[in-house]
Tab-separated table of C-alpha atoms in Angstrom:
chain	number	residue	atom	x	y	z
A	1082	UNK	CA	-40.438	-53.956	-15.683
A	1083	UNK	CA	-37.576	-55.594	-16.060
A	1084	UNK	CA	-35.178	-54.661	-13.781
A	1085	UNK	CA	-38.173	-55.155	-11.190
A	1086	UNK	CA	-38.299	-59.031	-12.623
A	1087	UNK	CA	-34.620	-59.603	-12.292
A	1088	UNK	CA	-34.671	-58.413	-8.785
A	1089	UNK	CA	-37.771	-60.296	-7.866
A	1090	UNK	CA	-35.846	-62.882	-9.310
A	1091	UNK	CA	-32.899	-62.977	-7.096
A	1092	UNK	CA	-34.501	-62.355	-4.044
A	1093	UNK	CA	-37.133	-65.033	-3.938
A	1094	UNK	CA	-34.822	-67.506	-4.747
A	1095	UNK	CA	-33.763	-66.162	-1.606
A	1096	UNK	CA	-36.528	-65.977	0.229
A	1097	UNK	CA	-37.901	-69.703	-1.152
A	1098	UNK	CA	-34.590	-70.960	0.837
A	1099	UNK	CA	-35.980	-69.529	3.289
A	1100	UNK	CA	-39.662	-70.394	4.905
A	1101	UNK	CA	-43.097	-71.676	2.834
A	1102	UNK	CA	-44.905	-69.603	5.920
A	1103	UNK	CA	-43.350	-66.347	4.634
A	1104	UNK	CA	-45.129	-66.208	1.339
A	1105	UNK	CA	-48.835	-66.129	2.864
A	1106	UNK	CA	-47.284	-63.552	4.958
A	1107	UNK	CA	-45.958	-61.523	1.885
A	1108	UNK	CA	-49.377	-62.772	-0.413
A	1109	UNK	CA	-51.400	-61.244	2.665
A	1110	UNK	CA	-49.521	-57.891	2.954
A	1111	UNK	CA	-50.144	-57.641	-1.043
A	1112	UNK	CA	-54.048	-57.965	-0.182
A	1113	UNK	CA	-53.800	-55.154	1.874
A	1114	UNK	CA	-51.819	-52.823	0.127
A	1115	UNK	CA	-54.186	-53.168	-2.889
A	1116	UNK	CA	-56.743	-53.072	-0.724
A	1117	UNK	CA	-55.463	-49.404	0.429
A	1118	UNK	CA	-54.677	-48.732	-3.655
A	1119	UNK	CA	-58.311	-49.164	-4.090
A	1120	UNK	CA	-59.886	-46.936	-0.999
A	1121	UNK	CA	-57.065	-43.928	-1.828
A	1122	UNK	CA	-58.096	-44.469	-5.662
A	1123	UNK	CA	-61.828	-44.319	-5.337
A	1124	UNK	CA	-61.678	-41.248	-2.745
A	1125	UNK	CA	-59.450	-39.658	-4.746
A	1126	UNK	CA	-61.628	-36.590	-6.140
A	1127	UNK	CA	-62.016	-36.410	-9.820
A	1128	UNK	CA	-59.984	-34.152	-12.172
A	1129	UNK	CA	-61.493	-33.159	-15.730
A	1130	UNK	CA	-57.797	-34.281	-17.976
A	1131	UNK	CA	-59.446	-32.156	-20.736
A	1132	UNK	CA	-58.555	-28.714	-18.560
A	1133	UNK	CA	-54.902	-30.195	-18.576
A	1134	UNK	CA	-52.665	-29.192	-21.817
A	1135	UNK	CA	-49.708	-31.073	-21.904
A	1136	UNK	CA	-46.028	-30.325	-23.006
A	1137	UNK	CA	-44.889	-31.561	-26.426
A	1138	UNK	CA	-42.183	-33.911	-26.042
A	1139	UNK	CA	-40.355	-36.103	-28.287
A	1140	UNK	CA	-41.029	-40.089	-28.112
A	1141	UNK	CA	-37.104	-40.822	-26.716
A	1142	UNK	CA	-38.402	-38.076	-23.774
A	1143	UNK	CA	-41.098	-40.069	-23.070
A	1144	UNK	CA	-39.700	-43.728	-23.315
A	1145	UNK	CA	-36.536	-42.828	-21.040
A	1146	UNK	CA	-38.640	-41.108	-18.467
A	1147	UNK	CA	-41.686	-43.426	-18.407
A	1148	UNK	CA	-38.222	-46.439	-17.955
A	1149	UNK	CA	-36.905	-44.259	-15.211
A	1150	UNK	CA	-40.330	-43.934	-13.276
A	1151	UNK	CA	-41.343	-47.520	-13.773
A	1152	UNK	CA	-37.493	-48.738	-13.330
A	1153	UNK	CA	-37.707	-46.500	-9.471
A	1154	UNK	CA	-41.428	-47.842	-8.813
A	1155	UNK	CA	-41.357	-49.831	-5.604
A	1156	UNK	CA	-44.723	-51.099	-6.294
A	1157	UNK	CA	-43.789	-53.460	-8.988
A	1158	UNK	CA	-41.306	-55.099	-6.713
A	1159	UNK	CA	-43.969	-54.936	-3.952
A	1160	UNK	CA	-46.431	-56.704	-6.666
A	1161	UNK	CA	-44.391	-59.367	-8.343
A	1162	UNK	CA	-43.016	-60.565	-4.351
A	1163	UNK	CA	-46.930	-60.839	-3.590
A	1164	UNK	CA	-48.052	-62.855	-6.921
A	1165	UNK	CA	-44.921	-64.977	-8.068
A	1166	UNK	CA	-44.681	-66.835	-4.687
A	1167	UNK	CA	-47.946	-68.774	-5.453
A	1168	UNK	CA	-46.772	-69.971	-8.449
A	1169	UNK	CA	-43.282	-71.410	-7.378
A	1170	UNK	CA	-43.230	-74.958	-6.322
A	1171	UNK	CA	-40.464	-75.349	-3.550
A	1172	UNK	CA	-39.967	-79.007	-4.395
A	1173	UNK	CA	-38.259	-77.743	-7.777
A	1174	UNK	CA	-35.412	-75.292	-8.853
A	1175	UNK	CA	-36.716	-71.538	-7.952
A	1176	UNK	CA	-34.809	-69.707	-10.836
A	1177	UNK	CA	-35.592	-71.667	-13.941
A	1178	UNK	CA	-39.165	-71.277	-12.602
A	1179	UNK	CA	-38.566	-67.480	-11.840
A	1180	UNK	CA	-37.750	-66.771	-15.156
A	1181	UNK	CA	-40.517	-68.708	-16.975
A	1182	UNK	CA	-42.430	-66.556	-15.040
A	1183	UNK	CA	-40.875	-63.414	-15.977
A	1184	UNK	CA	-40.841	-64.449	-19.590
A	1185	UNK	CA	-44.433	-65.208	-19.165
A	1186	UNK	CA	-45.521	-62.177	-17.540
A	1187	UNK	CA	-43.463	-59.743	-19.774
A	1188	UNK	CA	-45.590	-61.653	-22.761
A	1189	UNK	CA	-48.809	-61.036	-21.116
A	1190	UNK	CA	-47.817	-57.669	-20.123
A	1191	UNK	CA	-46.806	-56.374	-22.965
A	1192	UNK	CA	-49.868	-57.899	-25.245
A	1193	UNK	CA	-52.121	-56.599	-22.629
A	1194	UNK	CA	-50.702	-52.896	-21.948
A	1195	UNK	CA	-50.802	-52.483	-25.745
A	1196	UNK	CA	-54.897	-53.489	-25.548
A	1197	UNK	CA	-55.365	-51.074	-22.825
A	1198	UNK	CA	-53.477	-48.361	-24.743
A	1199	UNK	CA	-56.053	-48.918	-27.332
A	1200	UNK	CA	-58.979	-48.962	-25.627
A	1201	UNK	CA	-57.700	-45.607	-23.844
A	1202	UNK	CA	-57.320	-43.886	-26.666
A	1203	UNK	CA	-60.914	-44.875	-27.449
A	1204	UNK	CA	-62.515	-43.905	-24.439
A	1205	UNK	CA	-60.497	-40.885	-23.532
A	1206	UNK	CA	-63.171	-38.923	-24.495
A	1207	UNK	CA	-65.624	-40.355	-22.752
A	1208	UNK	CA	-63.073	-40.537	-19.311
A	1209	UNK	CA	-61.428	-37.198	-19.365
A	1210	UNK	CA	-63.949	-35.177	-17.889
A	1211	UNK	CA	-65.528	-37.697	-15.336
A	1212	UNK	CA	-62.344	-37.846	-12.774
A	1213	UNK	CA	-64.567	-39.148	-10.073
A	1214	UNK	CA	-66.342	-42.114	-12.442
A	1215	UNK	CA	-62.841	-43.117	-13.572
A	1216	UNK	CA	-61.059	-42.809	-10.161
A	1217	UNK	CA	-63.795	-45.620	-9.248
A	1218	UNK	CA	-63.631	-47.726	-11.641
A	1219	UNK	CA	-60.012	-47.985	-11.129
A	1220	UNK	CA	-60.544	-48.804	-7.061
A	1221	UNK	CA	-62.812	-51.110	-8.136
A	1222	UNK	CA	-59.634	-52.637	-10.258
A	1223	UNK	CA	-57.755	-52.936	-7.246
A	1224	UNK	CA	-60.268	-54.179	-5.087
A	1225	UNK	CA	-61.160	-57.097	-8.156
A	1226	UNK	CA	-57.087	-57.383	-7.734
A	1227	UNK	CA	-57.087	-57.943	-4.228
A	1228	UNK	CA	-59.914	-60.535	-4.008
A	1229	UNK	CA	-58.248	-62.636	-6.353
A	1230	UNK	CA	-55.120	-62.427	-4.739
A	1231	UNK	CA	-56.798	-63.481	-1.418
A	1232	UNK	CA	-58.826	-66.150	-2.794
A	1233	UNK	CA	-55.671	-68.382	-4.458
A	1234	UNK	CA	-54.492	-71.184	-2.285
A	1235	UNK	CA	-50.969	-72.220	-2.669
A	1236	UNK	CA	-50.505	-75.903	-3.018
């Protein structure tokens, strides 16, 4: 995540010295590609996780390869250039705004992936074998996602 930040960082300071117009353009292109997250996800057919035996692997394994994959995820990039924008006032500095952002959102992130780690491990049982009910209720996510996005105005 952050590697992702400090990029988003450094190219919409860029892109703020550039046009206002662009960032509907780039808020509007994030509305539709969660849009299209949310159709793929809820056709998606179900798969029962409790058929599925996974490989023991140590905890530095799985920190270094869940880094790589997130690190190498153009989606985050595509994510934070489609929500930051609204939040940035062109009238001030871009970066010291960037990175109260990024500060911010790691902060938020982080206290709200550990919740949903929790409450995974809670209803694993009850998700694991309903692939279809959970492959909704995630479109449904990431159609929630992309109405909010489409209903902020910037200014």
């Amino acid at each position: 995540m952050v590697p992702q930040l400090a990029l988003t960082v450094l190219g919409m300071t860029g892109l703020l010295a550039l046009a206002g117009e662009l960032f509907e353009w780039v808020r509007w292109i994030g509305v539709a590609y969660l849009v299209y997250l949310g159709i793929q996800t809820w056709r998606a057919p179900g798969i029962d996780l409790t058929q599925i035996k996974p490989e023991p692997r140590s905890a530095r394994s799985i920190f270094w390869r869940g880094f790589l994959v997130s690190s190498s995820n153009p989606k985050t990039l595509l994510f934070y250039g489609a929500f930051f924008p609204q939040f940035i006032s062109p009238d001030a500095d871009v970066v010291p705004q960037l990175l109260l952002l990024s500060a911010s959102f790691l902060t938020i992130a982080l206290t709200f992936d550990s919740c949903w780690a929790l409450a995974a491990d809670r209803l694993r049982g009850l998700l694991a074998s309903r692939g279809l009910m959970r492959n909704r209720l995630t479109g449904s996510f990431y159609f929630a996602a992309a109405v909010g996005l489409a209903s902020v105005k910037r200014g």
